């Protein structure tokens, strides 16, 4: 079988989720770092987003599609349970994480720190202030979601957790989100427990101090 190539900078939460999935499956692969909207990304993603993937003649974009391919083509533990209810619950949480959590916690809150649109490069305080009330509502929801089993679905580490964990990790890098997390005991246990997984440790983005999530 040809070697799989995953393309995209490691700080991206979507790239990180795919790398955790590859590690959990035990799939050997080549990781090529690339920013969004660069030629090798644009060649595969119609809107230039990372990650993208190449495996022989197969080219794919969008993390969910890439992970579906990885799960179905390669041996190894299933990323999505066979049980139809749990499989649907995994899709439900991936959708919630990617359409409700990511836009506020990363694209709005963290972006205002990492890619501020201020003249002097200081954090965008008004954007941060606008995100916080929504995060105050969303953190307890996610805390409750993991409080029973320490997982989003059933009692196993699934693709839903692989999508959520990178986003949650980035919340430890900024003061307001870090303080919020301190008030969420189940979420904190969930984060600490799963950050210790080999697949997560092995794929941890290399970050320069002060510049976490450059491409998140
Ligand atoms: N739905 C996409 C989202 C990917 C995404 O938004 N990636 C970010 C980096 S974390 C990106 O490429 N942003 C550039 C842009 O949106 O133009 C997926 O699941 O792969």
Short mmCIF file of C-alpha atoms and ligand atoms in Angstrom, two decimals:
data_model
loop_
_atom_site.label_atom_id
_atom_site.label_comp_id
_atom_site.label_asym_id
_atom_site.label_seq_id
_atom_site.Cartn_x
_atom_site.Cartn_y
_atom_site.Cartn_z
CA UNK A 1 0.00 0.00 0.00
CA UNK A 2 1.34 3.51 -0.74
CA UNK A 3 2.31 5.79 2.13
CA UNK A 4 -0.40 8.17 3.30
CA UNK A 5 0.55 11.86 3.38
CA UNK A 6 -1.25 14.26 5.70
CA UNK A 7 -0.70 17.90 4.78
CA UNK A 8 -1.22 20.81 7.17
CA UNK A 9 0.56 22.64 9.99
CA UNK A 10 0.52 20.72 13.26
CA UNK A 11 -0.99 23.53 15.44
CA UNK A 12 -4.27 23.31 13.50
CA UNK A 13 -6.83 21.57 15.69
CA UNK A 14 -8.21 19.81 12.61
CA UNK A 15 -4.77 18.53 11.61
CA UNK A 16 -4.16 17.46 15.21
CA UNK A 17 -7.45 15.51 15.29
CA UNK A 18 -6.43 13.62 12.13
CA UNK A 19 -2.98 12.89 13.54
CA UNK A 20 -4.50 11.51 16.76
CA UNK A 21 -6.77 9.34 14.59
CA UNK A 22 -3.79 8.05 12.58
CA UNK A 23 -1.87 7.32 15.77
CA UNK A 24 -4.84 5.53 17.38
CA UNK A 25 -5.19 3.35 14.26
CA UNK A 26 -1.43 2.72 14.14
CA UNK A 27 -1.20 3.95 10.53
CA UNK A 28 2.30 4.96 9.38
CA UNK A 29 2.16 8.26 7.47
CA UNK A 30 4.18 11.20 6.29
CA UNK A 31 3.30 14.57 7.79
CA UNK A 32 3.93 17.57 5.56
CA UNK A 33 3.59 20.91 7.31
CA UNK A 34 1.78 23.53 5.21
CA UNK A 35 -0.27 26.63 5.88
CA UNK A 36 -3.78 27.12 4.48
CA UNK A 37 -3.97 28.63 0.98
CA UNK A 38 -0.58 27.35 -0.12
CA UNK A 39 -0.25 25.59 -3.48
CA UNK A 40 -0.13 22.01 -2.16
CA UNK A 41 -3.25 22.65 -0.05
CA UNK A 42 -5.09 24.56 -2.77
CA UNK A 43 -4.43 21.63 -5.10
CA UNK A 44 -6.72 19.45 -2.96
CA UNK A 45 -9.07 21.69 -0.91
CA UNK A 46 -11.32 23.91 -3.06
CA UNK A 47 -11.17 26.60 -0.34
CA UNK A 48 -7.53 26.07 0.66
CA UNK A 49 -8.15 24.75 4.18
CA UNK A 50 -6.01 22.30 6.14
CA UNK A 51 -5.78 19.37 6.55
CA UNK A 52 -5.65 17.67 3.18
CA UNK A 53 -4.55 14.11 2.47
CA UNK A 54 -3.01 12.09 -0.33
CA UNK A 55 -2.88 8.28 -0.43
CA UNK A 56 -1.80 6.92 -3.82
CA UNK A 57 -4.36 8.27 -6.27
CA UNK A 58 -6.78 9.25 -3.50
CA UNK A 59 -6.85 12.95 -2.56
CA UNK A 60 -9.16 14.20 0.17
CA UNK A 61 -9.86 17.32 2.16
CA UNK A 62 -11.99 18.03 5.27
CA UNK A 63 -10.96 16.35 8.52
CA UNK A 64 -14.16 14.32 8.92
CA UNK A 65 -13.80 12.83 5.43
CA UNK A 66 -10.11 12.14 5.98
CA UNK A 67 -10.83 10.36 9.27
CA UNK A 68 -13.63 8.32 7.68
CA UNK A 69 -11.19 7.17 5.01
CA UNK A 70 -8.52 6.32 7.61
CA UNK A 71 -11.05 4.40 9.73
CA UNK A 72 -12.47 2.40 6.83
CA UNK A 73 -9.33 1.66 4.81
CA UNK A 74 -6.92 0.68 7.57
CA UNK A 75 -6.93 -2.02 10.22
CA UNK A 76 -6.76 -1.06 13.87
CA UNK A 77 -9.31 -0.02 16.49
CA UNK A 78 -12.44 1.61 15.11
CA UNK A 79 -12.54 5.39 15.59
CA UNK A 80 -16.34 5.29 15.34
CA UNK A 81 -18.14 2.47 17.21
CA UNK A 82 -20.03 -0.16 15.18
CA UNK A 83 -23.16 0.31 17.30
CA UNK A 84 -25.48 2.54 15.22
CA UNK A 85 -26.67 4.65 18.15
CA UNK A 86 -23.16 5.32 19.39
CA UNK A 87 -21.97 5.94 15.82
CA UNK A 88 -24.69 8.58 15.43
CA UNK A 89 -23.76 10.08 18.80
CA UNK A 90 -20.15 10.40 17.62
CA UNK A 91 -21.37 12.30 14.53
CA UNK A 92 -23.60 14.45 16.75
CA UNK A 93 -20.69 15.51 18.96
CA UNK A 94 -18.28 16.06 16.07
CA UNK A 95 -20.89 18.33 14.52
CA UNK A 96 -21.46 20.23 17.77
CA UNK A 97 -17.73 20.61 18.37
CA UNK A 98 -16.99 21.78 14.84
CA UNK A 99 -19.99 24.03 14.28
CA UNK A 100 -20.66 25.46 17.77
CA UNK A 101 -17.54 25.10 19.93
CA UNK A 102 -14.73 25.70 17.40
CA UNK A 103 -16.21 28.94 15.98
CA UNK A 104 -16.35 30.56 19.43
CA UNK A 105 -13.47 29.01 21.40
CA UNK A 106 -10.91 29.05 18.57
CA UNK A 107 -12.05 31.17 15.60
CA UNK A 108 -13.34 33.98 17.84
CA UNK A 109 -11.66 33.84 21.29
CA UNK A 110 -8.22 32.35 20.59
CA UNK A 111 -7.96 34.04 17.18
CA UNK A 112 -8.32 37.39 18.91
CA UNK A 113 -5.09 36.60 20.78
CA UNK A 114 -3.13 34.81 18.07
CA UNK A 115 -4.10 36.73 14.94
CA UNK A 116 -5.34 40.08 16.34
CA UNK A 117 -6.54 42.66 13.85
CA UNK A 118 -5.29 45.53 16.02
CA UNK A 119 -2.82 48.12 14.71
CA UNK A 120 -0.20 47.21 17.34
CA UNK A 121 -0.74 43.45 17.42
CA UNK A 122 -2.21 43.51 20.93
CA UNK A 123 -5.12 41.13 21.71
CA UNK A 124 -8.51 42.17 20.35
CA UNK A 125 -10.16 42.88 23.71
CA UNK A 126 -13.65 43.55 22.34
CA UNK A 127 -13.69 40.24 20.45
CA UNK A 128 -12.50 38.38 23.54
CA UNK A 129 -15.14 40.10 25.68
CA UNK A 130 -17.85 39.17 23.16
CA UNK A 131 -16.81 35.51 23.15
CA UNK A 132 -16.69 35.04 26.93
CA UNK A 133 -20.44 35.09 27.71
CA UNK A 134 -20.99 32.39 25.08
CA UNK A 135 -18.10 30.36 26.49
CA UNK A 136 -19.59 30.75 29.98
CA UNK A 137 -22.69 28.95 28.64
CA UNK A 138 -20.84 26.37 26.55
CA UNK A 139 -18.20 25.19 29.05
CA UNK A 140 -20.78 23.76 31.53
CA UNK A 141 -22.55 21.96 28.67
CA UNK A 142 -19.31 20.25 27.67
CA UNK A 143 -18.49 19.59 31.34
CA UNK A 144 -21.80 17.74 31.73
CA UNK A 145 -21.25 15.84 28.48
CA UNK A 146 -18.08 14.18 29.76
CA UNK A 147 -19.07 13.91 33.42
CA UNK A 148 -20.55 10.39 33.33
CA UNK A 149 -17.89 8.32 31.60
CA UNK A 150 -15.02 10.71 30.95
CA UNK A 151 -15.78 10.43 27.20
CA UNK A 152 -18.21 12.18 24.87
CA UNK A 153 -19.75 8.87 23.73
CA UNK A 154 -19.99 5.58 25.60
CA UNK A 155 -16.94 4.65 27.61
CA UNK A 156 -14.31 4.66 24.86
CA UNK A 157 -12.06 7.30 23.31
CA UNK A 158 -13.76 7.94 19.95
CA UNK A 159 -13.37 10.31 17.03
CA UNK A 160 -15.63 12.75 18.90
CA UNK A 161 -13.01 13.04 21.67
CA UNK A 162 -10.23 13.32 19.06
CA UNK A 163 -12.02 16.37 17.62
CA UNK A 164 -12.73 18.03 20.94
CA UNK A 165 -9.46 17.46 22.80
CA UNK A 166 -7.22 19.77 20.71
CA UNK A 167 -9.70 22.63 21.11
CA UNK A 168 -9.97 22.04 24.84
CA UNK A 169 -6.19 21.89 25.18
CA UNK A 170 -5.83 25.34 23.58
CA UNK A 171 -8.13 26.72 26.27
CA UNK A 172 -5.32 26.14 28.79
CA UNK A 173 -3.13 28.65 26.95
CA UNK A 174 -5.07 31.86 27.68
CA UNK A 175 -6.12 33.35 31.01
CA UNK A 176 -9.93 33.66 30.80
CA UNK A 177 -10.45 30.21 29.26
CA UNK A 178 -7.98 28.71 31.69
CA UNK A 179 -9.89 30.20 34.64
CA UNK A 180 -13.17 28.91 33.19
CA UNK A 181 -11.72 25.43 32.87
CA UNK A 182 -10.66 25.50 36.53
CA UNK A 183 -14.38 25.74 37.40
CA UNK A 184 -15.24 22.62 35.33
CA UNK A 185 -14.12 19.54 37.30
CA UNK A 186 -15.23 16.89 34.81
CA UNK A 187 -13.78 18.74 31.84
CA UNK A 188 -10.50 19.19 33.66
CA UNK A 189 -10.32 15.47 34.54
CA UNK A 190 -11.20 14.66 30.92
CA UNK A 191 -8.45 16.92 29.59
CA UNK A 192 -5.77 15.70 32.01
CA UNK A 193 -6.66 12.04 31.46
CA UNK A 194 -6.69 12.14 27.66
CA UNK A 195 -3.68 14.43 27.26
CA UNK A 196 -1.71 11.55 28.81
CA UNK A 197 -2.70 9.16 25.97
CA UNK A 198 0.24 8.10 23.82
CA UNK A 199 -1.54 9.11 20.59
CA UNK A 200 -2.10 12.61 21.93
CA UNK A 201 1.40 13.05 23.39
CA UNK A 202 3.01 11.79 20.17
CA UNK A 203 1.10 14.29 18.03
CA UNK A 204 1.32 17.33 20.31
CA UNK A 205 2.08 20.39 18.15
CA UNK A 206 5.45 21.97 18.64
CA UNK A 207 4.74 25.49 19.79
CA UNK A 208 7.06 28.37 20.40
CA UNK A 209 6.44 30.04 23.78
CA UNK A 210 3.89 32.81 23.39
CA UNK A 211 2.63 31.64 20.03
CA UNK A 212 0.33 28.67 20.64
CA UNK A 213 -2.02 27.73 17.88
CA UNK A 214 -0.53 29.88 15.15
CA UNK A 215 -2.65 28.00 12.64
CA UNK A 216 -5.46 26.79 14.89
N1 LIG B 1 -14.17 21.87 8.06
C1 LIG B 1 -12.74 21.86 7.91
C2 LIG B 1 -12.14 23.02 8.69
C3 LIG B 1 -10.65 23.15 8.44
C4 LIG B 1 -10.15 24.50 8.88
O1 LIG B 1 -10.95 25.45 9.12
N2 LIG B 1 -8.85 24.61 8.96
C5 LIG B 1 -8.27 25.90 9.29
C6 LIG B 1 -6.99 25.73 10.10
S1 LIG B 1 -7.39 25.07 11.68
C7 LIG B 1 -7.95 26.61 7.99
O2 LIG B 1 -7.46 26.00 7.07
N3 LIG B 1 -8.27 27.91 7.95
C8 LIG B 1 -8.04 28.73 6.79
C9 LIG B 1 -9.34 29.27 6.24
O3 LIG B 1 -10.41 29.05 6.82
O4 LIG B 1 -9.29 29.90 5.21
C10 LIG B 1 -12.18 20.50 8.36
O5 LIG B 1 -12.84 19.82 9.15
O6 LIG B 1 -11.10 20.10 7.89
#
